[in-house]
mmCIF file of C-alpha atoms and ligand atoms in Angstrom:
data_model
loop_
_atom_site.group_PDB
_atom_site.id
_atom_site.type_symbol
_atom_site.label_atom_id
_atom_site.label_comp_id
_atom_site.label_asym_id
_atom_site.label_seq_id
_atom_site.Cartn_x
_atom_site.Cartn_y
_atom_site.Cartn_z
ATOM 1 C CA MET A 15 19.995 -26.247 -35.002
ATOM 2 C CA LEU A 16 16.902 -28.219 -34.551
ATOM 3 C CA LEU A 17 16.129 -26.182 -31.370
ATOM 4 C CA PHE A 18 16.950 -23.012 -33.171
ATOM 5 C CA LEU A 19 14.617 -23.809 -35.899
ATOM 6 C CA ALA A 20 11.807 -24.844 -33.533
ATOM 7 C CA ALA A 21 12.303 -21.928 -31.136
ATOM 8 C CA MET A 22 12.253 -19.561 -34.195
ATOM 9 C CA LEU A 23 8.643 -20.310 -34.775
ATOM 10 C CA PHE A 24 7.802 -19.045 -31.233
ATOM 11 C CA CYS A 25 10.219 -16.152 -31.319
ATOM 12 C CA CYS A 26 8.423 -12.966 -30.013
ATOM 13 C CA CYS A 27 9.250 -9.293 -29.763
ATOM 14 C CA SER A 28 9.715 -7.143 -26.653
ATOM 15 C CA ASP A 29 7.593 -4.212 -25.572
ATOM 16 C CA GLU A 30 9.230 -1.173 -26.899
ATOM 17 C CA SER A 31 7.227 1.299 -24.592
ATOM 18 C CA GLU A 32 8.595 -0.463 -21.489
ATOM 19 C CA LEU A 33 12.099 0.030 -22.769
ATOM 20 C CA LYS A 34 11.724 3.831 -23.306
ATOM 21 C CA ALA A 35 10.778 4.256 -19.739
ATOM 22 C CA GLU A 36 14.398 3.025 -18.740
ATOM 23 C CA VAL A 37 16.243 5.413 -21.027
ATOM 24 C CA LYS A 38 18.462 7.894 -19.077
ATOM 25 C CA THR A 39 18.892 10.989 -21.318
ATOM 26 C CA ASP A 40 21.790 12.370 -19.369
ATOM 27 C CA VAL A 41 24.090 9.488 -20.693
ATOM 28 C CA LYS A 42 23.137 10.502 -24.143
ATOM 29 C CA ALA A 43 23.877 14.145 -23.741
ATOM 30 C CA GLU A 44 27.092 13.537 -21.902
ATOM 31 C CA ALA A 45 28.386 10.956 -24.492
ATOM 32 C CA ALA A 46 27.518 13.355 -27.256
ATOM 33 C CA ALA A 47 29.631 16.093 -25.796
ATOM 34 C CA ASN A 48 32.727 13.946 -25.390
ATOM 35 C CA ILE A 49 32.935 11.276 -28.281
ATOM 36 C CA GLY A 50 33.443 11.674 -31.971
ATOM 37 C CA LYS A 51 30.805 11.317 -34.676
ATOM 38 C CA THR A 52 29.192 7.977 -34.569
ATOM 39 C CA LEU A 53 27.438 6.018 -37.323
ATOM 40 C CA VAL A 54 25.345 2.903 -36.652
ATOM 41 C CA VAL A 55 25.286 0.522 -39.758
ATOM 42 C CA TYR A 56 22.678 -2.290 -39.602
ATOM 43 C CA TYR A 57 20.887 -4.893 -41.712
ATOM 44 C CA SER A 58 17.695 -6.524 -40.527
ATOM 45 C CA TYR A 59 15.588 -9.026 -42.198
ATOM 46 C CA THR A 60 13.037 -9.859 -39.220
ATOM 47 C CA ALA A 61 13.311 -6.479 -37.346
ATOM 48 C CA HIS A 62 15.285 -7.636 -34.313
ATOM 49 C CA CYS A 63 18.412 -5.616 -35.446
ATOM 50 C CA ARG A 64 16.149 -2.652 -36.046
ATOM 51 C CA GLU A 65 14.910 -2.671 -32.676
ATOM 52 C CA ILE A 66 18.474 -3.098 -31.168
ATOM 53 C CA VAL A 67 19.414 0.088 -33.277
ATOM 54 C CA ASN A 68 16.286 2.006 -31.953
ATOM 55 C CA THR A 69 17.352 1.229 -28.249
ATOM 56 C CA LEU A 70 20.969 2.038 -28.976
ATOM 57 C CA THR A 71 20.211 5.251 -30.672
ATOM 58 C CA SER A 72 18.212 6.189 -27.725
ATOM 59 C CA ARG A 73 21.592 6.053 -25.590
ATOM 60 C CA ILE A 74 24.095 7.638 -27.895
ATOM 61 C CA GLU A 75 24.079 10.303 -30.466
ATOM 62 C CA ALA A 76 24.549 8.684 -33.849
ATOM 63 C CA ASP A 77 23.669 8.695 -37.568
ATOM 64 C CA VAL A 78 21.996 5.507 -38.934
ATOM 65 C CA LEU A 79 22.546 3.693 -42.063
ATOM 66 C CA GLU A 80 20.334 0.696 -43.177
ATOM 67 C CA ILE A 81 21.940 -1.748 -45.555
ATOM 68 C CA GLN A 82 19.191 -3.096 -48.075
ATOM 69 C CA PRO A 83 19.693 -6.056 -50.318
ATOM 70 C CA ALA A 84 19.278 -4.995 -54.054
ATOM 71 C CA GLN A 85 16.932 -7.713 -54.750
ATOM 72 C CA LYS A 86 13.713 -7.084 -52.834
ATOM 73 C CA GLY A 87 11.161 -9.612 -51.496
ATOM 74 C CA LEU A 88 13.434 -12.583 -50.977
ATOM 75 C CA ARG A 89 12.727 -15.117 -48.446
ATOM 76 C CA TYR A 90 16.036 -16.202 -46.785
ATOM 77 C CA GLU A 91 14.246 -18.665 -44.404
ATOM 78 C CA ALA A 92 12.118 -20.382 -47.097
ATOM 79 C CA ASN A 93 12.803 -24.273 -47.847
ATOM 80 C CA GLY A 94 14.893 -24.781 -44.694
ATOM 81 C CA TYR A 95 16.700 -21.394 -45.213
ATOM 82 C CA ALA A 96 18.117 -22.472 -48.566
ATOM 83 C CA LEU A 97 18.670 -19.041 -49.804
ATOM 84 C CA GLY A 98 20.632 -17.738 -46.788
ATOM 85 C CA THR A 99 22.612 -20.969 -46.942
ATOM 86 C CA GLU A 100 23.386 -20.479 -50.665
ATOM 87 C CA LEU A 101 24.405 -16.731 -50.151
ATOM 88 C CA LEU A 102 26.871 -17.771 -47.375
ATOM 89 C CA ASN A 103 28.303 -20.691 -49.271
ATOM 90 C CA ALA A 104 29.143 -18.475 -52.258
ATOM 91 C CA ILE A 105 31.119 -16.062 -49.945
ATOM 92 C CA ASN A 106 32.710 -18.976 -48.154
ATOM 93 C CA ASP A 107 33.959 -20.422 -51.475
ATOM 94 C CA ASN A 108 35.518 -17.307 -52.571
ATOM 95 C CA PRO A 109 35.713 -14.535 -49.995
ATOM 96 C CA ASP A 110 38.114 -12.227 -51.766
ATOM 97 C CA ASP A 111 35.836 -12.059 -54.941
ATOM 98 C CA ALA A 112 33.557 -9.004 -54.905
ATOM 99 C CA ASN A 113 31.137 -11.208 -57.230
ATOM 100 C CA SER A 114 30.688 -13.650 -54.311
ATOM 101 C CA TYR A 115 28.604 -11.160 -52.382
ATOM 102 C CA PRO A 116 25.013 -10.591 -52.814
ATOM 103 C CA ALA A 117 24.205 -6.997 -54.324
ATOM 104 C CA ILE A 118 23.056 -4.323 -52.169
ATOM 105 C CA ASP A 119 21.382 -0.768 -52.742
ATOM 106 C CA PRO A 120 24.099 1.713 -53.222
ATOM 107 C CA VAL A 121 25.192 3.601 -50.230
ATOM 108 C CA THR A 122 25.866 7.240 -50.708
ATOM 109 C CA ILE A 123 26.977 8.268 -47.364
ATOM 110 C CA SER A 124 30.615 9.080 -46.983
ATOM 111 C CA LEU A 125 32.344 7.500 -43.835
ATOM 112 C CA GLY A 126 35.001 10.200 -43.644
ATOM 113 C CA GLN A 127 32.956 12.272 -41.263
ATOM 114 C CA TYR A 128 32.734 9.464 -38.750
ATOM 115 C CA GLN A 129 35.400 8.460 -36.118
ATOM 116 C CA ASN A 130 33.305 5.577 -34.567
ATOM 117 C CA ILE A 131 31.090 3.022 -36.395
ATOM 118 C CA ILE A 132 28.840 0.551 -34.683
ATOM 119 C CA ILE A 133 27.731 -2.549 -36.875
ATOM 120 C CA VAL A 134 24.648 -4.124 -35.982
ATOM 121 C CA THR A 135 23.997 -7.471 -37.774
ATOM 122 C CA PRO A 136 21.981 -10.752 -37.755
ATOM 123 C CA LEU A 137 23.746 -14.024 -37.538
ATOM 124 C CA TRP A 138 22.995 -16.540 -40.201
ATOM 125 C CA TRP A 139 24.181 -20.001 -39.763
ATOM 126 C CA SER A 140 26.755 -19.035 -37.283
ATOM 127 C CA GLN A 141 28.101 -16.358 -39.749
ATOM 128 C CA MET A 142 27.521 -12.693 -40.381
ATOM 129 C CA ALA A 143 24.478 -12.172 -42.619
ATOM 130 C CA ALA A 144 25.617 -12.090 -46.153
ATOM 131 C CA ILE A 145 24.022 -8.715 -46.908
ATOM 132 C CA MET A 146 26.026 -7.083 -44.095
ATOM 133 C CA GLN A 147 29.182 -8.901 -45.404
ATOM 134 C CA THR A 148 28.600 -7.302 -48.732
ATOM 135 C CA TYR A 149 28.770 -3.933 -47.266
ATOM 136 C CA LEU A 150 31.788 -4.539 -44.959
ATOM 137 C CA PHE A 151 33.589 -6.026 -48.068
ATOM 138 C CA GLN A 152 32.979 -2.806 -50.119
ATOM 139 C CA SER A 153 33.673 -0.262 -47.544
ATOM 140 C CA ALA A 154 36.660 -1.817 -45.739
ATOM 141 C CA SER A 155 39.270 0.638 -46.967
ATOM 142 C CA GLN A 156 36.913 3.646 -45.976
ATOM 143 C CA MET A 157 36.712 2.115 -42.370
ATOM 144 C CA ALA A 158 40.445 1.650 -42.114
ATOM 145 C CA GLY A 159 41.620 3.377 -38.854
ATOM 146 C CA LYS A 160 38.141 3.892 -37.458
ATOM 147 C CA HIS A 161 36.917 2.647 -34.023
ATOM 148 C CA VAL A 162 34.280 -0.159 -34.780
ATOM 149 C CA GLY A 163 31.925 -1.831 -32.442
ATOM 150 C CA LEU A 164 29.890 -4.961 -33.267
ATOM 151 C CA ILE A 165 26.424 -6.010 -32.052
ATOM 152 C CA VAL A 166 25.306 -9.462 -33.269
ATOM 153 C CA SER A 167 21.665 -10.650 -33.028
ATOM 154 C CA SER A 168 21.036 -14.498 -33.122
ATOM 155 C CA HIS A 169 18.124 -16.768 -32.150
ATOM 156 C CA SER A 170 20.434 -18.841 -29.931
ATOM 157 C CA SER A 171 23.753 -19.540 -31.630
ATOM 158 C CA GLY A 172 26.953 -18.217 -30.324
ATOM 159 C CA ILE A 173 28.624 -15.342 -32.280
ATOM 160 C CA SER A 174 32.308 -16.339 -32.583
ATOM 161 C CA GLY A 175 31.923 -16.923 -36.357
ATOM 162 C CA VAL A 176 30.304 -13.641 -36.843
ATOM 163 C CA VAL A 177 33.230 -11.918 -35.066
ATOM 164 C CA ALA A 178 35.751 -13.849 -37.210
ATOM 165 C CA ASP A 179 33.851 -12.645 -40.286
ATOM 166 C CA ALA A 180 34.053 -8.991 -39.121
ATOM 167 C CA LYS A 181 37.783 -9.346 -38.452
ATOM 168 C CA ARG A 182 38.282 -10.902 -41.785
ATOM 169 C CA LEU A 183 36.302 -8.152 -43.648
ATOM 170 C CA LEU A 184 37.779 -5.209 -41.569
ATOM 171 C CA PRO A 185 41.265 -6.068 -41.135
ATOM 172 C CA ASP A 186 42.444 -2.305 -40.447
ATOM 173 C CA VAL A 187 39.996 -1.103 -37.762
ATOM 174 C CA THR A 188 40.470 -0.368 -34.169
ATOM 175 C CA TRP A 189 37.879 -2.566 -32.323
ATOM 176 C CA MET A 190 36.133 -0.588 -29.706
ATOM 177 C CA GLY A 191 35.783 -3.676 -27.361
ATOM 178 C CA GLU A 192 34.245 -7.099 -27.244
ATOM 179 C CA ALA A 193 31.216 -7.729 -29.580
ATOM 180 C CA LEU A 194 27.814 -7.548 -27.810
ATOM 181 C CA TRP A 195 25.615 -10.753 -28.326
ATOM 182 C CA ILE A 196 21.764 -10.299 -28.041
ATOM 183 C CA ASN A 197 19.727 -13.390 -28.553
ATOM 184 C CA ALA A 198 16.125 -14.398 -28.303
ATOM 185 C CA SER A 199 16.269 -14.930 -24.640
ATOM 186 C CA ASN A 200 17.847 -11.587 -23.671
ATOM 187 C CA HIS A 201 16.364 -9.533 -26.591
ATOM 188 C CA SER A 202 13.741 -7.904 -24.195
ATOM 189 C CA ARG A 203 16.810 -6.938 -21.784
ATOM 190 C CA ARG A 204 18.699 -5.256 -24.609
ATOM 191 C CA ALA A 205 18.328 -1.790 -22.976
ATOM 192 C CA SER A 206 20.537 -2.840 -20.037
ATOM 193 C CA LEU A 207 22.771 -5.057 -21.998
ATOM 194 C CA ILE A 208 23.509 -2.030 -24.413
ATOM 195 C CA GLU A 209 23.923 0.364 -21.511
ATOM 196 C CA ASN A 210 26.479 -1.829 -19.873
ATOM 197 C CA TRP A 211 28.268 -2.583 -23.216
ATOM 198 C CA LEU A 212 28.505 1.049 -24.134
ATOM 199 C CA GLY A 213 30.441 1.794 -20.741
ATOM 200 C CA THR A 214 33.191 -0.759 -21.978
ATOM 201 C CA LEU A 215 33.756 0.654 -25.447
ATOM 202 C CA ASP A 216 36.737 2.561 -26.514
ATOM 203 C CA PHE A 217 35.241 5.385 -28.347
ATOM 204 C CA ALA A 218 37.306 7.798 -30.365
ATOM 205 C CA THR A 219 37.006 10.952 -28.660
ATOM 206 C CA GLU A 220 37.589 13.980 -30.772
ATOM 207 C CA GLN A 221 35.280 15.524 -33.315
ATOM 208 C CA THR A 222 37.203 15.737 -36.643
ATOM 209 C CA THR A 223 36.856 19.404 -37.819
ATOM 210 C CA MET A 224 37.410 19.538 -41.615
ATOM 211 C CA ASP A 225 39.679 22.555 -41.259
ATOM 212 C CA LYS A 226 42.173 20.933 -38.695
ATOM 213 C CA MET A 227 44.988 18.428 -38.952
ATOM 214 C CA TYR A 228 47.768 17.566 -36.421
ATOM 215 C CA ILE A 229 51.392 17.493 -36.714
ATOM 216 C CA THR A 230 53.157 15.085 -34.116
ATOM 217 C CA ILE A 231 56.843 15.210 -33.500
ATOM 218 C CA ASP A 232 58.309 13.213 -30.654
ATOM 219 C CA GLY A 233 54.910 12.736 -29.086
ATOM 220 C CA GLN A 234 53.988 16.254 -29.101
ATOM 221 C CA ALA A 235 50.975 16.855 -31.319
ATOM 222 C CA GLN A 236 50.254 20.453 -32.544
ATOM 223 C CA SER A 237 47.109 21.465 -34.462
ATOM 224 C CA VAL A 238 47.226 23.086 -37.902
ATOM 225 C CA THR A 239 44.478 25.264 -39.370
ATOM 226 C CA LEU A 240 43.968 24.241 -43.011
ATOM 227 C CA GLU A 241 43.290 26.250 -46.098
ATOM 228 C CA ASP A 242 40.319 25.159 -48.101
ATOM 229 C CA ASN A 243 41.660 24.202 -51.513
ATOM 230 C CA THR A 244 41.927 21.294 -53.741
ATOM 231 C CA ALA A 245 45.488 20.165 -52.081
ATOM 232 C CA THR A 246 43.964 20.168 -48.437
ATOM 233 C CA ARG A 247 40.849 18.337 -49.461
ATOM 234 C CA ALA A 248 42.820 15.559 -51.151
ATOM 235 C CA LEU A 249 45.012 15.360 -48.041
ATOM 236 C CA LEU A 250 42.170 15.154 -45.550
ATOM 237 C CA GLU A 251 40.734 12.340 -47.705
ATOM 238 C CA ARG A 252 44.075 10.614 -47.421
ATOM 239 C CA LEU A 253 44.322 11.281 -43.687
ATOM 240 C CA GLN A 254 40.850 9.752 -43.277
ATOM 241 C CA GLN A 255 42.263 6.458 -44.224
ATOM 242 C CA ALA A 256 45.194 6.512 -42.021
ATOM 243 C CA PRO A 257 47.780 9.006 -40.606
ATOM 244 C CA VAL A 258 50.703 9.712 -42.596
ATOM 245 C CA THR A 259 54.309 9.643 -41.267
ATOM 246 C CA VAL A 260 57.057 11.329 -43.405
ATOM 247 C CA THR A 261 60.741 11.879 -42.558
ATOM 248 C CA LEU A 262 61.775 15.678 -42.999
ATOM 249 C CA ASN A 263 65.139 17.520 -43.133
ATOM 250 C CA SER A 264 66.134 21.004 -42.121
ATOM 251 C CA SER A 265 67.041 23.166 -45.018
ATOM 252 C CA GLY A 266 68.252 26.784 -45.408
ATOM 253 C CA ASP A 267 67.808 27.622 -41.728
ATOM 254 C CA PHE A 268 64.041 28.419 -42.421
ATOM 255 C CA GLU A 269 62.168 24.914 -42.981
ATOM 256 C CA ILE A 270 62.096 21.366 -42.497
ATOM 257 C CA TRP A 271 60.857 19.476 -45.794
ATOM 258 C CA GLY A 272 60.788 16.202 -47.608
ATOM 259 C CA ALA A 273 58.763 13.881 -49.823
ATOM 260 C CA LEU A 274 55.199 13.043 -48.828
ATOM 261 C CA GLY A 275 55.224 9.731 -50.653
ATOM 262 C CA PHE A 276 52.204 10.791 -52.824
ATOM 263 C CA SER A 277 51.098 13.642 -54.824
ATOM 264 C CA LEU A 278 48.470 16.311 -54.143
ATOM 265 C CA PRO A 279 46.851 18.731 -56.576
ATOM 266 C CA THR A 280 48.777 21.968 -56.743
ATOM 267 C CA ASN A 281 47.474 25.587 -56.690
ATOM 268 C CA ASN A 282 50.906 27.124 -56.984
ATOM 269 C CA GLU A 283 51.371 30.859 -56.496
ATOM 270 C CA GLN A 284 54.266 33.160 -55.374
ATOM 271 C CA ILE A 285 54.132 32.933 -51.580
ATOM 272 C CA TYR A 286 56.307 34.683 -48.821
ATOM 273 C CA ALA A 287 56.123 31.659 -46.343
ATOM 274 C CA GLN A 288 55.956 32.784 -42.563
ATOM 275 C CA PRO A 289 56.954 30.758 -39.489
ATOM 276 C CA GLY A 290 54.431 28.025 -38.921
ATOM 277 C CA ASP A 291 53.313 27.749 -42.608
ATOM 278 C CA VAL A 292 52.775 24.392 -43.831
ATOM 279 C CA ILE A 293 53.333 24.300 -47.460
ATOM 280 C CA LEU A 294 53.219 22.045 -50.465
ATOM 281 C CA TYR A 295 56.096 22.192 -52.865
ATOM 282 C CA ASN A 296 56.198 20.647 -56.331
ATOM 283 C CA GLY A 297 53.020 18.610 -55.617
ATOM 284 C CA SER A 298 54.618 15.973 -53.639
ATOM 285 C CA ASN A 299 56.763 17.457 -50.882
ATOM 286 C CA ILE A 300 55.733 19.017 -47.484
ATOM 287 C CA CYS A 301 57.670 22.130 -46.105
ATOM 288 C CA ILE A 302 57.103 23.309 -42.532
ATOM 289 C CA PHE A 303 58.561 26.675 -41.828
ATOM 290 C CA TYR A 304 60.115 28.184 -38.769
ATOM 291 C CA GLY A 305 61.731 31.054 -40.887
ATOM 292 C CA THR A 306 60.556 32.786 -44.043
ATOM 293 C CA ASN A 307 61.175 32.137 -47.661
ATOM 294 C CA SER A 308 59.676 33.220 -51.234
ATOM 295 C CA TRP A 309 58.783 30.624 -53.638
ATOM 296 C CA SER A 310 55.939 29.280 -55.902
ATOM 297 C CA TYR A 311 54.108 27.069 -53.479
ATOM 298 C CA THR A 312 50.621 25.745 -52.662
ATOM 299 C CA ARG A 313 49.584 26.784 -49.079
ATOM 300 C CA LEU A 314 48.236 23.975 -46.973
ATOM 301 C CA GLY A 315 47.841 25.714 -43.587
ATOM 302 C CA LYS A 316 49.399 27.077 -40.581
ATOM 303 C CA ILE A 317 50.545 25.564 -37.226
ATOM 304 C CA ASP A 318 48.275 27.137 -34.474
ATOM 305 C CA GLY A 319 49.659 29.339 -31.769
ATOM 306 C CA LEU A 320 53.519 28.700 -31.719
ATOM 307 C CA SER A 321 55.953 31.510 -31.439
ATOM 308 C CA GLU A 322 59.087 31.424 -33.742
ATOM 309 C CA SER A 323 61.393 30.011 -30.963
ATOM 310 C CA GLU A 324 58.651 27.196 -30.034
ATOM 311 C CA LEU A 325 58.408 26.286 -33.609
ATOM 312 C CA ARG A 326 62.189 25.919 -33.892
ATOM 313 C CA SER A 327 62.067 23.673 -30.986
ATOM 314 C CA PHE A 328 59.041 21.728 -31.977
ATOM 315 C CA LEU A 329 60.128 21.360 -35.537
ATOM 316 C CA LYS A 330 63.725 20.290 -34.492
ATOM 317 C CA ALA A 331 65.366 23.103 -36.546
ATOM 318 C CA GLY A 332 68.646 22.294 -37.806
ATOM 319 C CA GLU A 333 68.192 18.537 -37.496
ATOM 320 C CA SER A 334 67.773 15.675 -40.099
ATOM 321 C CA GLY A 335 65.707 12.537 -40.345
ATOM 322 C CA ILE A 336 62.886 14.099 -38.394
ATOM 323 C CA SER A 337 59.800 11.779 -38.025
ATOM 324 C CA VAL A 338 56.642 13.886 -38.596
ATOM 325 C CA THR A 339 53.323 12.339 -38.405
ATOM 326 C CA LEU A 340 50.120 14.055 -40.146
ATOM 327 C CA SER A 341 46.869 12.963 -38.582
ATOM 328 C CA LEU A 342 43.183 14.005 -38.126
ATOM 329 C CA ARG A 343 43.157 13.316 -34.475
ATOM 330 C CA SER A 344 45.360 14.260 -31.520
ATOM 331 C CA ASP A 345 44.067 11.939 -28.971
ATOM 332 C CA GLN A 346 46.195 8.972 -29.548
ATOM 333 C CA ALA A 347 49.394 10.640 -28.033
ATOM 334 C CA SER A 348 47.699 12.291 -25.048
ATOM 335 C CA ILE A 349 45.875 8.995 -24.145
ATOM 336 C CA ASN A 350 49.024 7.035 -24.377
ATOM 337 C CA THR A 351 50.712 9.465 -21.869
ATOM 338 C CA VAL A 352 47.745 9.224 -19.363
ATOM 339 C CA LYS A 353 47.992 5.402 -19.670
ATOM 340 C CA SER A 354 51.696 5.221 -18.887
ATOM 341 C CA GLU A 355 51.837 7.724 -16.183
ATOM 342 C CA LYS A 356 48.605 7.641 -14.281
ATOM 343 C CA LEU A 357 46.791 4.493 -14.725
ATOM 344 C CA LYS A 358 48.181 2.402 -11.922
ATOM 345 C CA ASP A 359 45.118 2.126 -9.882
ATOM 346 C CA ASN A 360 41.226 2.401 -10.195
ATOM 347 C CA SER A 361 41.350 6.054 -10.320
ATOM 348 C CA CYS A 362 39.490 7.953 -13.138
ATOM 349 C CA PHE A 363 40.875 10.607 -15.240
ATOM 350 C CA THR A 364 39.427 13.108 -17.625
ATOM 351 C CA LEU A 365 40.214 12.831 -21.281
ATOM 352 C CA GLN A 366 42.822 15.661 -20.792
ATOM 353 C CA GLY A 367 44.459 13.509 -18.136
ATOM 354 C CA THR A 368 43.495 15.243 -15.008
ATOM 355 C CA LEU A 369 42.141 13.328 -11.859
ATOM 356 C CA ALA A 370 38.369 13.169 -12.173
ATOM 357 C CA GLN A 371 36.375 14.475 -9.321
ATOM 358 C CA ALA A 372 34.219 12.212 -7.441
ATOM 359 C CA GLY A 373 30.460 12.030 -8.153
ATOM 360 C CA HIS A 374 30.954 13.739 -11.688
ATOM 361 C CA LYS A 375 29.243 12.156 -14.597
ATOM 362 C CA GLY A 376 30.761 11.882 -18.062
ATOM 363 C CA ILE A 377 33.400 9.926 -20.066
ATOM 364 C CA TYR A 378 36.581 9.130 -18.255
ATOM 365 C CA ILE A 379 39.649 6.907 -18.533
ATOM 366 C CA LYS A 380 39.779 3.993 -15.980
ATOM 367 C CA ASN A 381 42.495 1.448 -16.179
ATOM 368 C CA GLY A 382 43.332 2.387 -19.714
ATOM 369 C CA LYS A 383 39.786 2.284 -21.030
ATOM 370 C CA LYS A 384 37.237 4.965 -21.606
ATOM 371 C CA VAL A 385 34.181 4.579 -19.479
ATOM 372 C CA ILE A 386 30.904 6.396 -19.286
ATOM 373 C CA LEU A 387 30.047 7.179 -15.548
HETATM 374 C C1 LIG B 415 19.097 -17.423 -43.070
HETATM 375 C C2 LIG B 415 19.101 -17.556 -41.704
HETATM 376 C C3 LIG B 415 19.981 -18.104 -40.841
HETATM 377 C C4 LIG B 415 19.888 -18.126 -39.502
HETATM 378 N N1 LIG B 415 20.722 -18.847 -38.834
HETATM 379 C C5 LIG B 415 20.693 -18.842 -37.369
HETATM 380 C C6 LIG B 415 21.528 -19.672 -36.677
HETATM 381 O O1 LIG B 415 22.387 -20.589 -37.313
HETATM 382 N N2 LIG B 415 21.390 -19.777 -35.415
HETATM 383 C C7 LIG B 415 20.659 -18.758 -34.756
HETATM 384 O O2 LIG B 415 20.672 -18.783 -33.566
HETATM 385 N N3 LIG B 415 19.800 -18.002 -35.362
HETATM 386 C C8 LIG B 415 19.811 -18.077 -36.764
HETATM 387 N N4 LIG B 415 19.053 -17.194 -37.641
HETATM 388 C C9 LIG B 415 18.044 -16.299 -36.735
HETATM 389 C C10 LIG B 415 18.583 -15.002 -36.634
HETATM 390 O O3 LIG B 415 19.951 -14.801 -36.451
HETATM 391 C C11 LIG B 415 17.867 -14.119 -35.644
HETATM 392 O O4 LIG B 415 16.543 -14.192 -35.704
HETATM 393 C C12 LIG B 415 18.200 -12.631 -35.532
HETATM 394 O O5 LIG B 415 17.655 -11.899 -34.463
HETATM 395 C C13 LIG B 415 17.764 -12.018 -36.935
HETATM 396 O O6 LIG B 415 17.820 -10.600 -36.942
HETATM 397 P P1 LIG B 415 16.850 -9.726 -37.837
HETATM 398 O O7 LIG B 415 15.540 -9.755 -37.263
HETATM 399 O O8 LIG B 415 17.292 -8.229 -37.491
HETATM 400 O O9 LIG B 415 17.034 -10.023 -39.100
HETATM 401 C C14 LIG B 415 19.027 -17.157 -38.926
HETATM 402 C C15 LIG B 415 18.270 -16.384 -39.675
HETATM 403 C C16 LIG B 415 18.014 -16.448 -40.964
HETATM 404 C C17 LIG B 415 17.418 -15.511 -41.834
#
């Protein structure tokens, strides 16, 4: 710690213009074409994390959110870092209590639109800076199911405590890979460190379009074009938290249906349901049609591009206890298939699972991980 305190006095920043010269714009363009929407969230007290974010966003297409403490002008390092220590002690004493976390400015941005989130945070006394802990504590449920990466900036201390804080605060996310540690001695080389790190990350691939969801049965995912009504908006919000799996049963030789396990707002009207229609019945049941029926329903959407006979086979017409997953992304199923069937050597595959051609740049799957080549 003494070494850290002494060295902090001589801490210097890097030459930003030198770094810009190293930027390869093709990586940024190719990543943007292939990966889902990314948000970079950061807090920075003495500007190192801000510099890291500037370098990072010169490599990937991302929106940026800066977390700010509600109380301005505080000096966390004053009196031997007394205030920083006090804030962390309060969290450590009672980590499940919202009152233990220092207040931050309200964040209005909705995380629903992002599939990937990269957190950039300073280390304070071997922990995550208290201000960033507040944001993660408040937004954990919104981040559930998202792909999350972590960059930690410290003077010299190792980052395992910050990684532990991140895992405690965000128990339900998918970590994109190992956290990246940038410290005073390698801060000036951050462009290449970030470049290499990005190549190891498991980004969520697909852009979520707000008029689509996916129905997966027995590993086969089919897209559904959604209506725009209060029921589908509530359903999308639900699916942004996590996919929903329901058990449906065949009925009347025209549908599979069953309880959603939660209610959605209804816009009921007399509907003559057609094959492929996805319908809300009585506010809390989902019906998926392979035949026709007339009833007072709320229309949710329609399965894209399957004929009546294909629908019968996809929906397991006539069977009971059919496990049906509703989700916003279809890539889980297809990437699993690629992993199990094709990833036995160092070959690269496209995200669609075909063998990549030599020399082509882009995002590929190699040994089960997405890599930027
Ligand atoms: C309250 C406080 C505590 C800190 N504790 C440590 C520490 O234990 N070890 C360390 O290496 N750096 C420590 N630092 C230094 C920061 O981690 C480092 O300067 C980091 O790059 C700051 O990022 P920022 O400039 O974006 O705020 C501390 C800084 C503050 C303000």
